[in-house]
XYZ file of C-alpha atoms in Angstrom:
395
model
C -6.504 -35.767 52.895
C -7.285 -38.241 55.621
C -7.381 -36.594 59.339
C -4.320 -38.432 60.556
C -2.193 -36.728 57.361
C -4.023 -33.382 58.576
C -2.921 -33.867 61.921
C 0.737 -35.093 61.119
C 1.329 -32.699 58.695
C 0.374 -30.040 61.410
C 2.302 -30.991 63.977
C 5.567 -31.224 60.816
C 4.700 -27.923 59.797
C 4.714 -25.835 63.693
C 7.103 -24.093 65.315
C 9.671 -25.591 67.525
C 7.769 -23.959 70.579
C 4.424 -24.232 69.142
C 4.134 -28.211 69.238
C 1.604 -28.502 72.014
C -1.226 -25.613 70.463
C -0.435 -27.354 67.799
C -1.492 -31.237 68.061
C -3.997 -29.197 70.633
C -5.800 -27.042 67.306
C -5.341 -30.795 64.718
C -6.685 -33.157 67.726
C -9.647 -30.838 68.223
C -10.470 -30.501 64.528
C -9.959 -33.515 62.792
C -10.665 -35.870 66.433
C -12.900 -33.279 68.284
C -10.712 -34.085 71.085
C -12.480 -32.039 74.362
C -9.089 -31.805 75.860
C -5.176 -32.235 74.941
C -2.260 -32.320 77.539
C 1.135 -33.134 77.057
C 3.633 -34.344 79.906
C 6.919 -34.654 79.844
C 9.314 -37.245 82.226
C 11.743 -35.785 84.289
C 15.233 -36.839 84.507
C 14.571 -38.632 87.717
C 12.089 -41.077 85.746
C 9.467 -40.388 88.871
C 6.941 -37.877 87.941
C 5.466 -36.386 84.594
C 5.186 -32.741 83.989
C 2.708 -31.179 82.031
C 4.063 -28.769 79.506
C 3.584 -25.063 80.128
C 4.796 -21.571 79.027
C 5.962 -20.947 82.699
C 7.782 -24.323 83.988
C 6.770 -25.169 87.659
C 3.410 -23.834 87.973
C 1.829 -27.552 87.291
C 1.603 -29.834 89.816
C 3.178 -33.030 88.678
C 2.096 -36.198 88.484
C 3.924 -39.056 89.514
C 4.749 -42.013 87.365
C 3.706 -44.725 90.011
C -0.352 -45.136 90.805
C -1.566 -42.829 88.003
C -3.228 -43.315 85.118
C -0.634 -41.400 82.200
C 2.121 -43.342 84.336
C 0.228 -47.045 83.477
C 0.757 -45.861 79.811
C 3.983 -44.891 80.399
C 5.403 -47.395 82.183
C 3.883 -50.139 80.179
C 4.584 -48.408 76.786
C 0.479 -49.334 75.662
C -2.216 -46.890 75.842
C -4.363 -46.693 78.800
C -7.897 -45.536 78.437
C -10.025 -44.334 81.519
C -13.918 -43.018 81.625
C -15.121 -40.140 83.549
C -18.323 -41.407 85.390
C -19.406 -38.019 85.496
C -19.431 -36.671 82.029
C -19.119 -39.970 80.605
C -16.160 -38.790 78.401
C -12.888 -41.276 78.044
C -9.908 -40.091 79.004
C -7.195 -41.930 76.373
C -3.274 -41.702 77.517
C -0.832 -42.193 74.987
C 2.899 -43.174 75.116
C 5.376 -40.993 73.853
C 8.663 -42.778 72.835
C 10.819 -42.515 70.094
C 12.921 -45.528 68.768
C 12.667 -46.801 72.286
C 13.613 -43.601 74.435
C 10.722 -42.425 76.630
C 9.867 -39.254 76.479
C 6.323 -38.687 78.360
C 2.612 -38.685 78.025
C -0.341 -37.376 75.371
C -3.531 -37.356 76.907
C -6.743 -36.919 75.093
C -10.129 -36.462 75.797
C -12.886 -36.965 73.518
C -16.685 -38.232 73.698
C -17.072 -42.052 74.402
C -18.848 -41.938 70.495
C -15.774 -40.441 69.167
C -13.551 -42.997 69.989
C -12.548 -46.532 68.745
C -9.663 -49.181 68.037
C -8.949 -47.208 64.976
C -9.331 -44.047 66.562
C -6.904 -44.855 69.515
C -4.007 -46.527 67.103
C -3.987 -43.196 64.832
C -3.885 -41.173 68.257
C -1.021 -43.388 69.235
C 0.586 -42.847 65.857
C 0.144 -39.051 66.707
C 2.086 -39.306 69.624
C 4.621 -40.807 68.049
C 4.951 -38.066 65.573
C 5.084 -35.639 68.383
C 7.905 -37.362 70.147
C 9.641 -36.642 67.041
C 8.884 -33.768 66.536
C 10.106 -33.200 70.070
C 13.399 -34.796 69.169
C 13.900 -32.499 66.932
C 12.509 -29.150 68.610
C 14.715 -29.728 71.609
C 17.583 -27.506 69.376
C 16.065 -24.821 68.822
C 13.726 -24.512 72.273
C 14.421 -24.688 75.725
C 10.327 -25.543 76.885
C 10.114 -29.013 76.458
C 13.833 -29.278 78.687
C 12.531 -27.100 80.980
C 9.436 -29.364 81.497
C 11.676 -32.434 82.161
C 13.141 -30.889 85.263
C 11.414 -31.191 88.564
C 14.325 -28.725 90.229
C 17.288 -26.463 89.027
C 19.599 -29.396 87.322
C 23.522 -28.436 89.066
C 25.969 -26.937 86.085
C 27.642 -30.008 85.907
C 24.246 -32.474 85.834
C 23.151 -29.868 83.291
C 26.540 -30.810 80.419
C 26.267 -34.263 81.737
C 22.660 -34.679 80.565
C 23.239 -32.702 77.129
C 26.143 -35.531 76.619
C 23.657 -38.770 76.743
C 22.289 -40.364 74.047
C 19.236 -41.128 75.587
C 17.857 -43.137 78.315
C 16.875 -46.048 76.229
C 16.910 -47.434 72.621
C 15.244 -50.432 70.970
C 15.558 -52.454 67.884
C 15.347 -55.944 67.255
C 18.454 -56.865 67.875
C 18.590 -55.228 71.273
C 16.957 -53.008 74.063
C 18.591 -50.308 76.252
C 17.943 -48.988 79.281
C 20.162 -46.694 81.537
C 19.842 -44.276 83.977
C 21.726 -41.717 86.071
C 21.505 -40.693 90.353
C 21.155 -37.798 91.711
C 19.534 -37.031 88.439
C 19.505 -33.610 89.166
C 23.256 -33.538 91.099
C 25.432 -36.086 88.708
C 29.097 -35.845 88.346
C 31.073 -38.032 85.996
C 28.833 -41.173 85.313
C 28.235 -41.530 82.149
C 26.938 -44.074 79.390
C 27.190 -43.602 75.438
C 25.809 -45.891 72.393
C 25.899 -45.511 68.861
C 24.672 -48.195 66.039
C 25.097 -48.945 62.306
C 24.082 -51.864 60.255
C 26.390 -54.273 61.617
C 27.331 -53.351 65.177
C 26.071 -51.484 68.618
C 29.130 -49.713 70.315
C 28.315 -48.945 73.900
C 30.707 -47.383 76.191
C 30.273 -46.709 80.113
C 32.196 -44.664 81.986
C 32.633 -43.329 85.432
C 35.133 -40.223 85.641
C 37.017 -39.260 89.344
C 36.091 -35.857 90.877
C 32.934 -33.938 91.603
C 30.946 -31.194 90.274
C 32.348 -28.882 87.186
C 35.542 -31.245 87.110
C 34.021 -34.257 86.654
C 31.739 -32.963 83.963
C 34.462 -31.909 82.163
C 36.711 -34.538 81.861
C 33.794 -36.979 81.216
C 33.044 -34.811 78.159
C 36.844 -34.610 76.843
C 36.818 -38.710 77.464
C 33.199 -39.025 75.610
C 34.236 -37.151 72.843
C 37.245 -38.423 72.384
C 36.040 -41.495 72.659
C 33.472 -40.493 69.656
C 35.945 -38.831 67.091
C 37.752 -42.300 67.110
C 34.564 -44.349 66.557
C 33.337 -41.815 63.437
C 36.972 -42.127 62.173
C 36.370 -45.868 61.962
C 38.887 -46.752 64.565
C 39.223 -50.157 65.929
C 37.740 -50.549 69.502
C 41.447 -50.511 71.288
C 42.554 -47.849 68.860
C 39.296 -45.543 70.061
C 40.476 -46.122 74.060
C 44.099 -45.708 73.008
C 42.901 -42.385 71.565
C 40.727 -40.964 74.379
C 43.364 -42.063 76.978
C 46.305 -39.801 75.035
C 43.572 -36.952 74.957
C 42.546 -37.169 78.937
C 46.314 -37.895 79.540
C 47.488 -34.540 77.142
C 45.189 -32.853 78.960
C 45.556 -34.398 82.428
C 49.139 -35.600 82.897
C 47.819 -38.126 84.894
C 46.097 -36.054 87.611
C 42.780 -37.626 86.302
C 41.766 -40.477 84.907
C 38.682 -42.258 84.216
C 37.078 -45.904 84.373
C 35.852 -47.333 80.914
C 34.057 -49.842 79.537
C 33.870 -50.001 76.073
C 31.886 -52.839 74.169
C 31.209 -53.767 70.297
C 28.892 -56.021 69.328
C 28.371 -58.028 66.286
C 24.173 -57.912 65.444
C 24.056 -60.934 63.511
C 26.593 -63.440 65.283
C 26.883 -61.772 69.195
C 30.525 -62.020 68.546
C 31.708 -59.348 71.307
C 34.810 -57.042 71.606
C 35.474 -55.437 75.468
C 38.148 -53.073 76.612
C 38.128 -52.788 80.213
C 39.625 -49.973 81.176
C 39.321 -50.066 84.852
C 35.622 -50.130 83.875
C 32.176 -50.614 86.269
C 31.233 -53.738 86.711
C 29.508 -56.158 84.237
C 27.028 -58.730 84.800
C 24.748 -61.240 83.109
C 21.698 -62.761 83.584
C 21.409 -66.044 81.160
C 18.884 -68.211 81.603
C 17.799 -67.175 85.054
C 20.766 -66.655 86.758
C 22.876 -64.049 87.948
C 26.584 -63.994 87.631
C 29.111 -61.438 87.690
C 31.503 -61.540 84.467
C 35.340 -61.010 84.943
C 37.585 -59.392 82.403
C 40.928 -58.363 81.739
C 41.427 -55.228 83.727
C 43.456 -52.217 81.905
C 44.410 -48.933 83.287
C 41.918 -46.098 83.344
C 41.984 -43.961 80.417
C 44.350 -40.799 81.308
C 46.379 -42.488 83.632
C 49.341 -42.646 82.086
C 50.891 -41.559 78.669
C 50.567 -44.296 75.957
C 48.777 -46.776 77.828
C 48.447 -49.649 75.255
C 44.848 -51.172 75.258
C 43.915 -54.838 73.814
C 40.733 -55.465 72.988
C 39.139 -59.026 74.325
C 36.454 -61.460 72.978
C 33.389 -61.897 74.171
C 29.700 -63.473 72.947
C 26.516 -63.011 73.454
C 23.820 -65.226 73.262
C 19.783 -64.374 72.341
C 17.826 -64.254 75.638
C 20.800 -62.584 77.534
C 20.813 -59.733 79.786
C 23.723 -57.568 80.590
C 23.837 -55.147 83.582
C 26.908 -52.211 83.900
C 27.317 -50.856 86.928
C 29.255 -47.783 88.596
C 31.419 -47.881 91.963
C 28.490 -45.191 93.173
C 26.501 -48.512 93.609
C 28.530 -51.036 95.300
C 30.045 -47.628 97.846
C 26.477 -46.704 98.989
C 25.898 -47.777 102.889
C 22.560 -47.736 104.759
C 22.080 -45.608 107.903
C 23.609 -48.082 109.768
C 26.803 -48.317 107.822
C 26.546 -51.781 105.963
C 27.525 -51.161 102.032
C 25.697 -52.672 98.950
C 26.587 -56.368 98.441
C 27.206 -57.851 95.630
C 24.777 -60.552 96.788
C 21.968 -57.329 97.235
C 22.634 -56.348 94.053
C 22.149 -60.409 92.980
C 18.864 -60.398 94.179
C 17.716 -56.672 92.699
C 18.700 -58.317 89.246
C 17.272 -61.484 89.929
C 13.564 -59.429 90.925
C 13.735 -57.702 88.029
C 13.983 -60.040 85.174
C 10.789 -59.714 84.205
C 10.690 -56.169 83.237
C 11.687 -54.480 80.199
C 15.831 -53.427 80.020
C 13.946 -49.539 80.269
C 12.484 -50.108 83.500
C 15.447 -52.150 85.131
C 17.724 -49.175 85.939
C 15.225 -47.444 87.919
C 14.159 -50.107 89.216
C 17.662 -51.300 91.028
C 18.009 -47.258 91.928
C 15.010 -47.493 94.150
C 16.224 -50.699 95.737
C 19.500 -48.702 96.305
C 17.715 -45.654 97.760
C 15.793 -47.482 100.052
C 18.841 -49.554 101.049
C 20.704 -45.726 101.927
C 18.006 -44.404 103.528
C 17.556 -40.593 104.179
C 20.892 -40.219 103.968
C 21.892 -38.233 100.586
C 24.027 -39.845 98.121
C 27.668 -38.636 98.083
C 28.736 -40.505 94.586
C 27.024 -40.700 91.279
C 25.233 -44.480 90.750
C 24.674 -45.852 87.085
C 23.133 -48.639 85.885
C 22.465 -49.875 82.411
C 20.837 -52.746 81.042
C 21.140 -54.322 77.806
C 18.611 -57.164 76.568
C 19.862 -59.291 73.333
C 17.985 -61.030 70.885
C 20.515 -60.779 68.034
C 19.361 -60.964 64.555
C 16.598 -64.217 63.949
C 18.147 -66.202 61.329
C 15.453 -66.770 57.886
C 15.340 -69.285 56.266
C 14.900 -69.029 52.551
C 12.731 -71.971 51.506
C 12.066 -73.137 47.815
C 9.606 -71.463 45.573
């Protein structure tokens, strides 16, 4: 058995809690790694927190201007030396089909490490994150080492409902996140794939707190029991709207967005449902795309919903987002433009759709200020390629 089948078949083989001692114990035996930490990102996408058996005793570290947050943030590994022992300090990504999770960082004597030794160390970590993934049902410590603070009750089901924070295949990349990260109401953002299509669905529910959590849950999964029944995209808002509506009577109601997209041909359904805002970036520039506005789901009994075409085109970006962005003013009162949020989209074209919602969130804080937000802000981005046609040439 080759060490990186000892140290996979470890890390398949520990307990849910157990993950860290054990890629600590394989890493050490089969790599004679010196040191292993783990560190998790928080929901706030700012700092990484090593994992612990008490949560909060670590000191953090943050993801800008450190060395685990270069590998993070550029998804590569990032190797530094200790001039004092002369010992390399490797940093590997964790991700898992796209979705960041956090950091592995090894250390191990300069001899005992090389290209081949930092791709199967890489490979680990990828393990791990799936491992993770998978560990996160039956444990609470790798959760608990996400969080920074107390998450608020209704942050707390809000976060539990999300997919993710990003996703990547070749047909597409994903991004989103969530602010306050630890205070969110009903903002909310939901994808789901199969061979031929990516649904994605963003939504931003009225109310605060518990209330807003709730009915964003009753609309998401709603909106999901349609969708794994096979229903067409105006049938699944049709659905959702009778459920927040039953439930409701109209007192609430939600924005929607819903979205289907064809992987090989970028042949696009949209419902908008009184949704946040869509934009695209296509070669370069910025431009804000208009669609047939419906009612909110819930606002009304019976609402009929018709579904409208749409295309995308390889190279295309597409940015969603909530009310909580365009409503935030600066210390002096002056809101959000549309033309501020042209230029945040514009500065970030050259990052990856992960990085971009973060990104436009820290142009937005800066733009309130001190002041604290009073409204949820999403943002998601969505890079297409589509599928590359092939060619099949003669034999």
């Amino acid at each position: 058995m080759d060490r990186f089948t000892a140290a996979e078949r470890a890390l398949r083989k520990a307990a849910p809690h157990a993950l860290l001692e054990a890629v600590q114990d394989a890493l050490a035996a089969h790599y004679a790694a010196i040191s292993v930490d783990l560190l998790m990102a928080d929901y706030a996408m700012t700092i990484l927190q090593p994992v612990s058996e008490l949560p909060y005793t670590v000191e953090p570290i943050p993801v800008h201007h450190s060395s685990p947050g270069r590998a993070f943030g550029a998804q590569q590994p990032y190797v530094e030396k200790d001039n004092r022992t002369g010992r390399l300090l490797s940093h590997l990504p964790i991700s898992v089909r796209g979705d960041r999770i956090g950091v592995l960082s090894v250390t191990l004597a300069q001899e005992n490490y090389n290209a081949e030794t930092e791709q199967e160390l890489w490979d680990i970590a990828g393990v791990l994150g799936h491992e993770i993934v998978v560990s996160e049902r039956d444990t609470d410590i790798y959760l608990q080492a996400r969080r920074a603070n107390r998450l608020t009750l209704a942050a707390e089901m809000q976060w539990q409902l999300l997919p993710g924070r990003s996703c990547s295949r070749p047909e597409y990349d994903i991004g989103a996140q969530l602010e306050p990260a630890y205070a969110i109401h009903g903002d909310n953002f939901d994808w789901s794939t199969s061979a031929d299509s990516l649904t994605l669905v963003v939504t931003n529910g009225m109310g605060e707190g518990i209330e807003a959590a709730l009915l964003t849950n009753l609309a998401v999964n709603a909106l999901r029991n349609a969708r794994r029944a096979g229903l067409s995209l105006a049938d699944q808002a049709c659905l959702a709207d009778q459920a927040v509506y039953g439930h409701y009577q109209g007192h609430a109601h939600l924005s929607t967005l819903l979205l289907r997209f064809d992987l090989d041909t970028g042949a696009t359904e949209i419902v908008d449902a009184g949704s946040p805002k869509m934009w695209r970036l296509r070669q370069g520039r910025v431009e804000q795309i208009n669609l047939e506005a419906q009612l909110p789901l819930g606002m009304f009994e019976d609402t009929p919903y018709r579904a409208e075409p749409f295309r995308v085109e390889p190279g295309d970006r597409l940015v969603f987002v909530s009310d909580g962005v365009y409503d935030v003013a600066s210390p002096a009162g002056e809101r959000y433009s549309e033309k501020a949020l042209t230029r945040a989209l514009t500065s970030t074209r050259l990052l990856p759709a992960s990085q971009v919602p973060r990104a436009v969130l820290q142009e937005l804080a800066g733009h309130r200020g001190p002041i604290d937000a009073d409204d949820d802000a999403m943002v998601v981005c969505l890079d297409w390629r589509g599928r590359q046609e092939t060619s099949c040439m003669p034999g």
